[in-house]
Amino acid sequence: MFRPLNLIMGIFSKDLGIDLGTANTLVYVRDRGVVLSEPSVVATDTRTSRVLAVGKAAKNMVGRTPTNIVAARPLLGGVIADFETVEIMLRYFIGRVHEESPFLPRPRIIVGIPSGVTEVEKRAVHEASIQAGAREAYLIEEPMAAAIGAGQPIQNASGNMIVDIGGGTTEVAVISLGGVVVSNSIRIAGDALDQCLVDYIRTEHQMLIGERTAEACKLAIGSAFDDIEDSTTLVRGRDLNTGLPRALELSTGQVREAMSGTIIELVDIVKLALESTPPELLADIMEDGIYLAGGGALLKGLDKRIETDTDIPVKVAKHPLEAVVRGTGHCLQNLKVYREVFLTEDGYPNN
Ligand code: ADP
Ligand code: MG
């Protein structure tokens, strides 16, 4: 049926795609691209329950807060632990990019959510999106969005494997004909690699470093394959014997050793997904390769490591940190084509 009002709204509404990640939230505006990327952190004053900061400002507070302020990551384990905080975050990020105007229609919104979330959580995110100002809200599983964002032909009758390594969770999925055939998710990803470094430096060098220092060290010289060029970096923390500040020089080899156990676990989850993939799809994957997305895909040598251990070619998505949000953006531009990849009836508009 021809609905002129819908057509006009479609042209003028500033539709949004949102990646609610465990580490970072990104927003895509239709016809403009990725306009915002900030940490998924909310700082709250526990005495008054007042939200003090969201995003970058809140992340800066992590590890530096007085006792009455908590800087929390509401999606940490890939599940929505604290729904109210998620709603506050959604509202804040939507508000940042969407100026309300009585002359403009409210936006349609596509939200990427972790694949493990329950029906109740899906409904909650849908509700929060409407509350936060959406005219229509659709939900999409993050691995599906990541695969679309990485440019995989997910609607073909062939197997597409995507491995999305985020901050809190790693999700592996095999997608064919627009549906998820195999999916696997673990709570081991970028944060776990940082934690490995904290633990290693504590036990091997009797020194305590903060999470953010560990992440900076990983970004500077972290690697997963041993043909990476050697370099060093300086980390600062507290000597556990003297209690005084201390600086320590770490080499590429030491950092790799510290992270090796977790890297093995990451490779294992990929192998596990391959083991439960139907043989026809496996043949497609061997031909097209395994795609990596998420910030963890940027770890040097991880692609080579997975390639060596599985004997399947590995490709890193062009913009791994933006794969999910670009996927939601691609769906926004082609809503009709992608209708069937959205999650539940709850995600559909009423008309
Ligand atoms: P999420 O989807 O869970 O929000 P992201 O895809 O945004 O997570 O990825 C965040 C993770 O990627 C963090 O753990 C961060 O340390 C890691 N990361 C980002 N850039 C790099 C890099 N160059 N090398 C290694 N890890 C990286
Ligand atoms: Mg993600």
Coordinates of C-alpha atoms and ligand atoms in Angstrom, one line a residue:
M1 CA 0.0 0.0 0.0
F2 CA 1.3 3.5 -0.8
R3 CA 1.7 5.6 2.3
P4 CA 2.8 9.1 1.4
L5 CA 3.4 10.1 5.0
N6 CA 5.7 7.1 5.5
L7 CA 7.6 8.1 2.4
I8 CA 8.1 11.7 3.5
M9 CA 9.1 10.5 7.0
G10 CA 11.6 8.1 5.4
I11 CA 13.2 10.9 3.4
F12 CA 13.5 13.4 6.3
S13 CA 14.1 11.2 9.3
K14 CA 17.7 11.0 10.5
D15 CA 17.9 7.3 11.1
L16 CA 20.5 5.9 13.4
G17 CA 22.5 2.6 13.7
I18 CA 23.9 2.0 17.2
D19 CA 26.5 -0.6 18.3
L20 CA 26.1 -1.1 22.0
G21 CA 29.5 -2.7 22.7
T22 CA 31.0 -3.9 26.0
A23 CA 33.8 -1.5 25.5
N24 CA 32.6 1.1 23.0
T25 CA 29.3 2.5 21.7
L26 CA 29.2 3.8 18.2
V27 CA 26.5 5.7 16.3
Y28 CA 25.9 5.8 12.5
V29 CA 23.7 8.4 11.0
R30 CA 22.0 7.4 7.7
D31 CA 23.6 9.1 4.7
R32 CA 26.4 10.5 6.9
G33 CA 28.3 7.5 8.3
V34 CA 29.9 6.9 11.7
V35 CA 29.5 10.1 13.7
L36 CA 30.3 9.1 17.3
S37 CA 32.5 6.5 19.1
E38 CA 32.8 6.6 22.9
P39 CA 33.5 4.2 25.7
S40 CA 30.4 2.4 27.1
V41 CA 30.9 3.7 30.5
V42 CA 28.6 5.5 32.9
A43 CA 29.8 7.3 36.1
T44 CA 27.2 7.5 38.9
D45 CA 27.3 9.0 42.3
T46 CA 26.1 6.2 44.6
R47 CA 24.9 8.6 47.3
T48 CA 22.4 10.4 45.1
S49 CA 22.1 7.9 42.2
R50 CA 22.9 10.8 39.9
V51 CA 24.6 10.2 36.6
L52 CA 27.8 12.3 36.6
A53 CA 29.3 11.5 33.2
V54 CA 28.8 9.1 30.2
G55 CA 31.3 8.0 27.5
K56 CA 34.8 9.5 27.3
A57 CA 34.5 11.6 30.4
A58 CA 33.3 8.6 32.4
K59 CA 36.1 6.4 31.2
N60 CA 38.6 8.9 32.4
M61 CA 37.3 8.4 35.8
V62 CA 37.8 4.6 35.8
G63 CA 40.3 3.7 38.6
R64 CA 40.4 7.3 39.7
T65 CA 37.1 7.7 41.5
P66 CA 36.5 8.5 45.2
T67 CA 34.4 5.9 47.0
N68 CA 31.1 7.5 46.3
I69 CA 31.5 7.5 42.5
V70 CA 31.3 4.3 40.4
A71 CA 32.3 4.3 36.8
A72 CA 30.5 1.2 35.4
R73 CA 30.4 -0.6 32.1
P74 CA 26.8 -1.7 32.0
L75 CA 27.3 -4.3 29.2
L76 CA 30.5 -5.8 30.5
G77 CA 29.8 -9.5 30.3
G78 CA 27.8 -9.3 27.0
V79 CA 24.6 -9.3 29.0
I80 CA 22.6 -6.3 30.1
A81 CA 23.5 -6.4 33.8
D82 CA 22.0 -3.0 34.6
F83 CA 19.2 -2.0 32.4
E84 CA 18.6 1.5 33.7
T85 CA 22.2 2.4 33.0
V86 CA 21.9 1.1 29.5
E87 CA 18.9 3.2 28.9
I88 CA 20.7 6.3 30.2
M89 CA 23.6 5.5 27.9
L90 CA 21.3 5.1 24.9
R91 CA 19.5 8.3 25.6
Y92 CA 22.8 10.2 26.0
F93 CA 24.3 8.9 22.7
I94 CA 21.0 9.4 20.8
G95 CA 20.8 12.9 22.2
R96 CA 24.3 13.7 21.1
V97 CA 23.6 13.1 17.5
H98 CA 19.8 13.8 17.2
E99 CA 18.6 17.4 17.7
E100 CA 14.9 17.2 18.5
S101 CA 12.8 19.4 16.3
P102 CA 9.1 19.6 15.9
F103 CA 9.6 19.8 12.1
L104 CA 11.6 16.6 11.8
P105 CA 10.2 13.0 12.2
R106 CA 11.7 11.0 15.0
P107 CA 14.4 8.6 13.8
R108 CA 14.2 4.9 13.1
I109 CA 16.9 3.1 15.1
I110 CA 18.8 -0.2 14.6
V111 CA 20.6 -1.4 17.7
G112 CA 23.2 -4.2 17.6
I113 CA 23.1 -6.3 20.7
P114 CA 25.2 -9.2 21.9
S115 CA 24.0 -12.6 20.6
G116 CA 23.5 -14.1 24.1
V117 CA 20.8 -11.7 25.4
T118 CA 17.5 -13.0 26.6
E119 CA 14.0 -12.2 25.3
V120 CA 13.5 -10.0 28.3
E121 CA 16.6 -8.0 27.5
K122 CA 15.7 -7.7 23.9
R123 CA 12.3 -6.2 24.8
A124 CA 14.1 -4.0 27.3
V125 CA 16.5 -2.6 24.7
H126 CA 13.6 -2.1 22.2
E127 CA 11.6 -0.3 24.9
A128 CA 14.6 1.8 25.8
S129 CA 15.1 2.9 22.2
I130 CA 11.5 4.0 21.9
Q131 CA 11.8 5.8 25.2
A132 CA 14.9 7.5 24.1
G133 CA 13.1 8.9 21.1
A134 CA 12.9 6.3 18.3
R135 CA 9.9 6.1 15.9
E136 CA 10.7 2.5 15.1
A137 CA 13.4 0.3 16.7
Y138 CA 15.0 -2.8 15.2
L139 CA 17.4 -5.2 16.9
I140 CA 20.2 -7.1 15.2
E141 CA 22.6 -9.6 16.6
E142 CA 26.1 -8.1 16.7
P143 CA 27.9 -11.0 14.8
M144 CA 25.3 -10.6 12.0
A145 CA 25.9 -6.8 11.9
A146 CA 29.6 -7.3 12.0
A147 CA 29.5 -9.7 9.1
I148 CA 27.4 -7.3 7.1
G149 CA 29.8 -4.4 8.1
A150 CA 32.8 -6.5 7.0
G151 CA 31.2 -6.9 3.6
Q152 CA 30.4 -10.7 3.8
P153 CA 27.6 -11.8 1.5
I154 CA 25.5 -13.2 4.4
Q155 CA 22.3 -13.6 2.3
N156 CA 23.9 -16.0 -0.1
A157 CA 23.6 -19.8 0.3
S158 CA 27.2 -20.1 1.5
G159 CA 28.9 -20.2 4.8
N160 CA 30.3 -16.9 6.2
M161 CA 32.3 -17.1 9.4
I162 CA 32.8 -13.9 11.5
V163 CA 34.8 -13.7 14.7
D164 CA 34.1 -10.5 16.6
I165 CA 36.6 -9.8 19.4
G166 CA 35.5 -7.0 21.6
G167 CA 36.4 -5.8 25.1
G168 CA 34.3 -8.1 27.2
T169 CA 33.2 -10.9 24.8
T170 CA 34.3 -12.7 21.7
E171 CA 31.5 -13.9 19.5
V172 CA 31.9 -16.4 16.7
A173 CA 29.1 -17.0 14.2
V174 CA 28.6 -18.9 10.9
I175 CA 25.9 -17.2 8.8
S176 CA 24.2 -18.5 5.7
L177 CA 21.0 -17.4 3.9
G178 CA 20.6 -14.4 6.3
G179 CA 20.5 -16.7 9.4
V180 CA 22.9 -17.7 12.1
V181 CA 23.8 -21.4 11.7
V182 CA 26.4 -21.7 14.4
S183 CA 27.1 -19.3 17.2
N184 CA 29.5 -19.3 20.1
S185 CA 30.3 -16.6 22.7
I186 CA 32.8 -16.4 25.5
R187 CA 33.7 -13.7 28.0
I188 CA 37.3 -13.7 26.9
A189 CA 38.4 -10.8 24.7
G190 CA 40.4 -7.5 24.9
D191 CA 39.9 -7.0 28.6
A192 CA 41.1 -10.5 29.4
L193 CA 44.3 -9.7 27.5
D194 CA 44.8 -6.6 29.6
Q195 CA 44.2 -8.6 32.8
C196 CA 46.9 -11.1 31.7
L197 CA 49.4 -8.3 31.6
V198 CA 48.4 -7.1 35.1
D199 CA 48.7 -10.6 36.5
Y200 CA 52.0 -11.3 34.7
I201 CA 53.7 -8.1 35.9
R202 CA 52.4 -8.8 39.5
T203 CA 53.8 -12.3 39.7
E204 CA 56.9 -12.0 37.6
H205 CA 58.0 -8.5 38.5
Q206 CA 56.2 -7.9 41.9
M207 CA 54.7 -4.7 40.5
L208 CA 51.1 -3.6 40.4
I209 CA 49.8 -1.7 37.3
G210 CA 46.3 -0.4 36.5
E211 CA 44.0 -1.7 33.8
R212 CA 44.4 1.3 31.6
T213 CA 48.2 1.1 31.7
A214 CA 47.9 -2.6 30.8
E215 CA 45.7 -1.7 27.8
A216 CA 48.1 1.0 26.6
C217 CA 51.0 -1.5 26.8
K218 CA 48.9 -4.1 24.8
L219 CA 48.1 -1.4 22.1
A220 CA 51.8 -0.4 21.9
I221 CA 53.6 -3.7 21.7
G222 CA 51.0 -6.6 22.1
S223 CA 51.2 -9.4 19.6
A224 CA 50.0 -13.0 19.0
F225 CA 52.5 -14.4 16.6
D226 CA 56.2 -14.7 17.1
D227 CA 57.6 -13.2 13.9
I228 CA 56.6 -9.7 15.0
E229 CA 59.5 -7.2 15.2
D230 CA 60.9 -6.8 18.7
S231 CA 60.4 -3.5 20.6
T232 CA 59.9 -2.4 24.2
T233 CA 57.6 -0.1 26.2
L234 CA 57.7 1.5 29.6
V235 CA 55.0 0.7 32.2
R236 CA 54.5 2.5 35.4
G237 CA 53.0 1.2 38.6
R238 CA 53.7 0.4 42.2
D239 CA 56.4 -1.9 43.5
L240 CA 54.7 -4.5 45.7
N241 CA 57.8 -4.9 47.9
T242 CA 58.6 -1.3 48.6
G243 CA 55.2 0.2 48.0
L244 CA 56.8 2.9 45.9
P245 CA 56.3 4.0 42.3
R246 CA 58.4 2.1 39.8
A247 CA 58.9 2.0 36.0
L248 CA 59.5 -1.2 34.1
E249 CA 60.6 -1.9 30.6
L250 CA 58.7 -4.7 28.9
S251 CA 59.6 -6.4 25.6
T252 CA 57.3 -7.8 22.8
G253 CA 58.3 -11.3 23.8
Q254 CA 57.4 -10.8 27.5
V255 CA 54.0 -9.3 26.5
R256 CA 53.3 -12.2 24.1
E257 CA 54.2 -14.7 26.8
A258 CA 51.9 -13.0 29.3
M259 CA 49.0 -13.1 26.9
S260 CA 49.7 -16.6 25.4
G261 CA 47.2 -18.5 27.5
T262 CA 44.3 -16.2 26.6
I263 CA 45.3 -16.2 22.9
I264 CA 45.1 -20.0 23.0
E265 CA 41.6 -19.8 24.4
L266 CA 40.6 -17.4 21.7
V267 CA 41.8 -19.7 19.0
D268 CA 40.1 -22.6 20.7
I269 CA 36.7 -21.0 20.5
V270 CA 37.1 -20.5 16.7
K271 CA 38.1 -24.2 16.4
L272 CA 35.1 -25.2 18.5
A273 CA 32.8 -23.3 16.1
L274 CA 34.4 -24.9 13.1
E275 CA 33.9 -28.3 14.6
S276 CA 30.1 -27.8 14.8
T277 CA 29.8 -26.2 11.3
P278 CA 28.1 -28.4 8.7
P279 CA 30.6 -29.7 6.1
E280 CA 29.2 -27.8 3.1
L281 CA 29.5 -24.5 5.0
L282 CA 32.9 -25.5 6.2
A283 CA 34.0 -25.9 2.5
D284 CA 32.8 -22.3 1.8
I285 CA 34.7 -20.9 4.8
M286 CA 37.9 -22.6 3.7
E287 CA 37.5 -20.9 0.4
D288 CA 36.4 -17.4 1.5
G289 CA 38.3 -17.3 4.8
I290 CA 37.4 -16.4 8.4
Y291 CA 36.7 -12.7 8.9
L292 CA 37.9 -10.9 12.1
A293 CA 36.1 -7.8 13.5
G294 CA 36.1 -5.9 16.8
G295 CA 39.0 -4.0 18.4
G296 CA 40.7 -7.3 19.3
A297 CA 41.2 -8.0 15.5
L298 CA 43.8 -5.2 15.6
L299 CA 46.1 -7.2 17.8
K300 CA 49.2 -7.7 15.7
G301 CA 49.6 -11.2 14.4
L302 CA 46.3 -12.5 15.6
D303 CA 45.1 -13.2 12.0
K304 CA 48.3 -15.1 11.3
R305 CA 48.0 -17.1 14.5
I306 CA 44.4 -18.2 13.7
E307 CA 45.4 -18.9 10.1
T308 CA 48.3 -21.1 11.2
D309 CA 46.3 -23.0 13.9
T310 CA 43.2 -23.6 11.8
D311 CA 44.7 -23.9 8.3
I312 CA 42.0 -21.5 7.0
P313 CA 42.8 -18.1 5.5
V314 CA 41.9 -15.2 7.8
K315 CA 40.9 -11.7 6.8
V316 CA 40.7 -8.7 9.1
A317 CA 37.6 -6.4 8.4
K318 CA 38.7 -3.1 6.8
H319 CA 37.5 -1.1 9.9
P320 CA 37.3 -3.7 12.6
L321 CA 36.2 -1.3 15.4
E322 CA 33.4 0.0 13.2
A323 CA 32.2 -3.3 11.6
V324 CA 29.1 -3.7 13.8
V325 CA 28.0 -0.1 13.5
R326 CA 28.7 0.0 9.7
G327 CA 26.6 -3.2 9.5
T328 CA 23.7 -1.5 11.2
G329 CA 24.3 1.5 8.9
H330 CA 24.2 -0.7 5.8
C331 CA 20.9 -2.2 7.0
L332 CA 19.5 1.4 7.5
Q333 CA 20.3 2.2 3.9
N334 CA 18.6 -1.0 2.8
L335 CA 15.9 -1.6 5.4
K336 CA 13.6 -3.6 3.1
V337 CA 16.3 -5.9 1.9
Y338 CA 17.5 -6.7 5.5
R339 CA 14.2 -7.0 7.2
E340 CA 14.6 -10.7 7.8
V341 CA 18.0 -10.4 9.6
F342 CA 16.4 -8.4 12.5
L343 CA 15.8 -10.2 15.7
T344 CA 12.3 -10.7 17.0
E345 CA 8.8 -9.7 16.4
D346 CA 9.5 -7.1 19.1
G347 CA 11.9 -5.5 16.8
Y348 CA 9.3 -4.9 14.1
P349 CA 7.2 -1.8 13.7
N350 CA 3.5 -2.2 14.2
N351 CA 2.4 -1.2 10.8
Ligands
ADP1 P1 33.2 -4.0 22.1 O1 32.5 -4.3 20.8 O2 33.1 -5.0 23.2 O3 32.7 -2.6 22.6 P2 35.5 -3.1 20.6 O4 35.2 -3.8 19.3 O5 35.2 -1.7 20.6 O6 34.7 -3.8 21.8 O7 37.0 -3.4 21.0 C1 37.5 -3.0 22.2 C2 38.8 -3.8 22.5 O8 39.7 -3.8 21.4 C3 39.5 -3.3 23.8 O9 39.8 -4.4 24.6 C4 40.8 -2.7 23.2 O10 41.9 -2.8 24.1 C5 41.0 -3.6 21.9 N1 41.8 -2.9 20.9 C6 41.6 -1.7 20.3 N2 42.6 -1.4 19.4 C7 43.5 -2.4 19.5 C8 44.8 -2.7 19.0 N3 45.3 -1.9 18.1 N4 45.4 -3.8 19.3 C9 44.9 -4.7 20.2 N5 43.7 -4.5 20.8 C10 43.0 -3.4 20.5
MG2 MG 31.5 -5.2 19.5

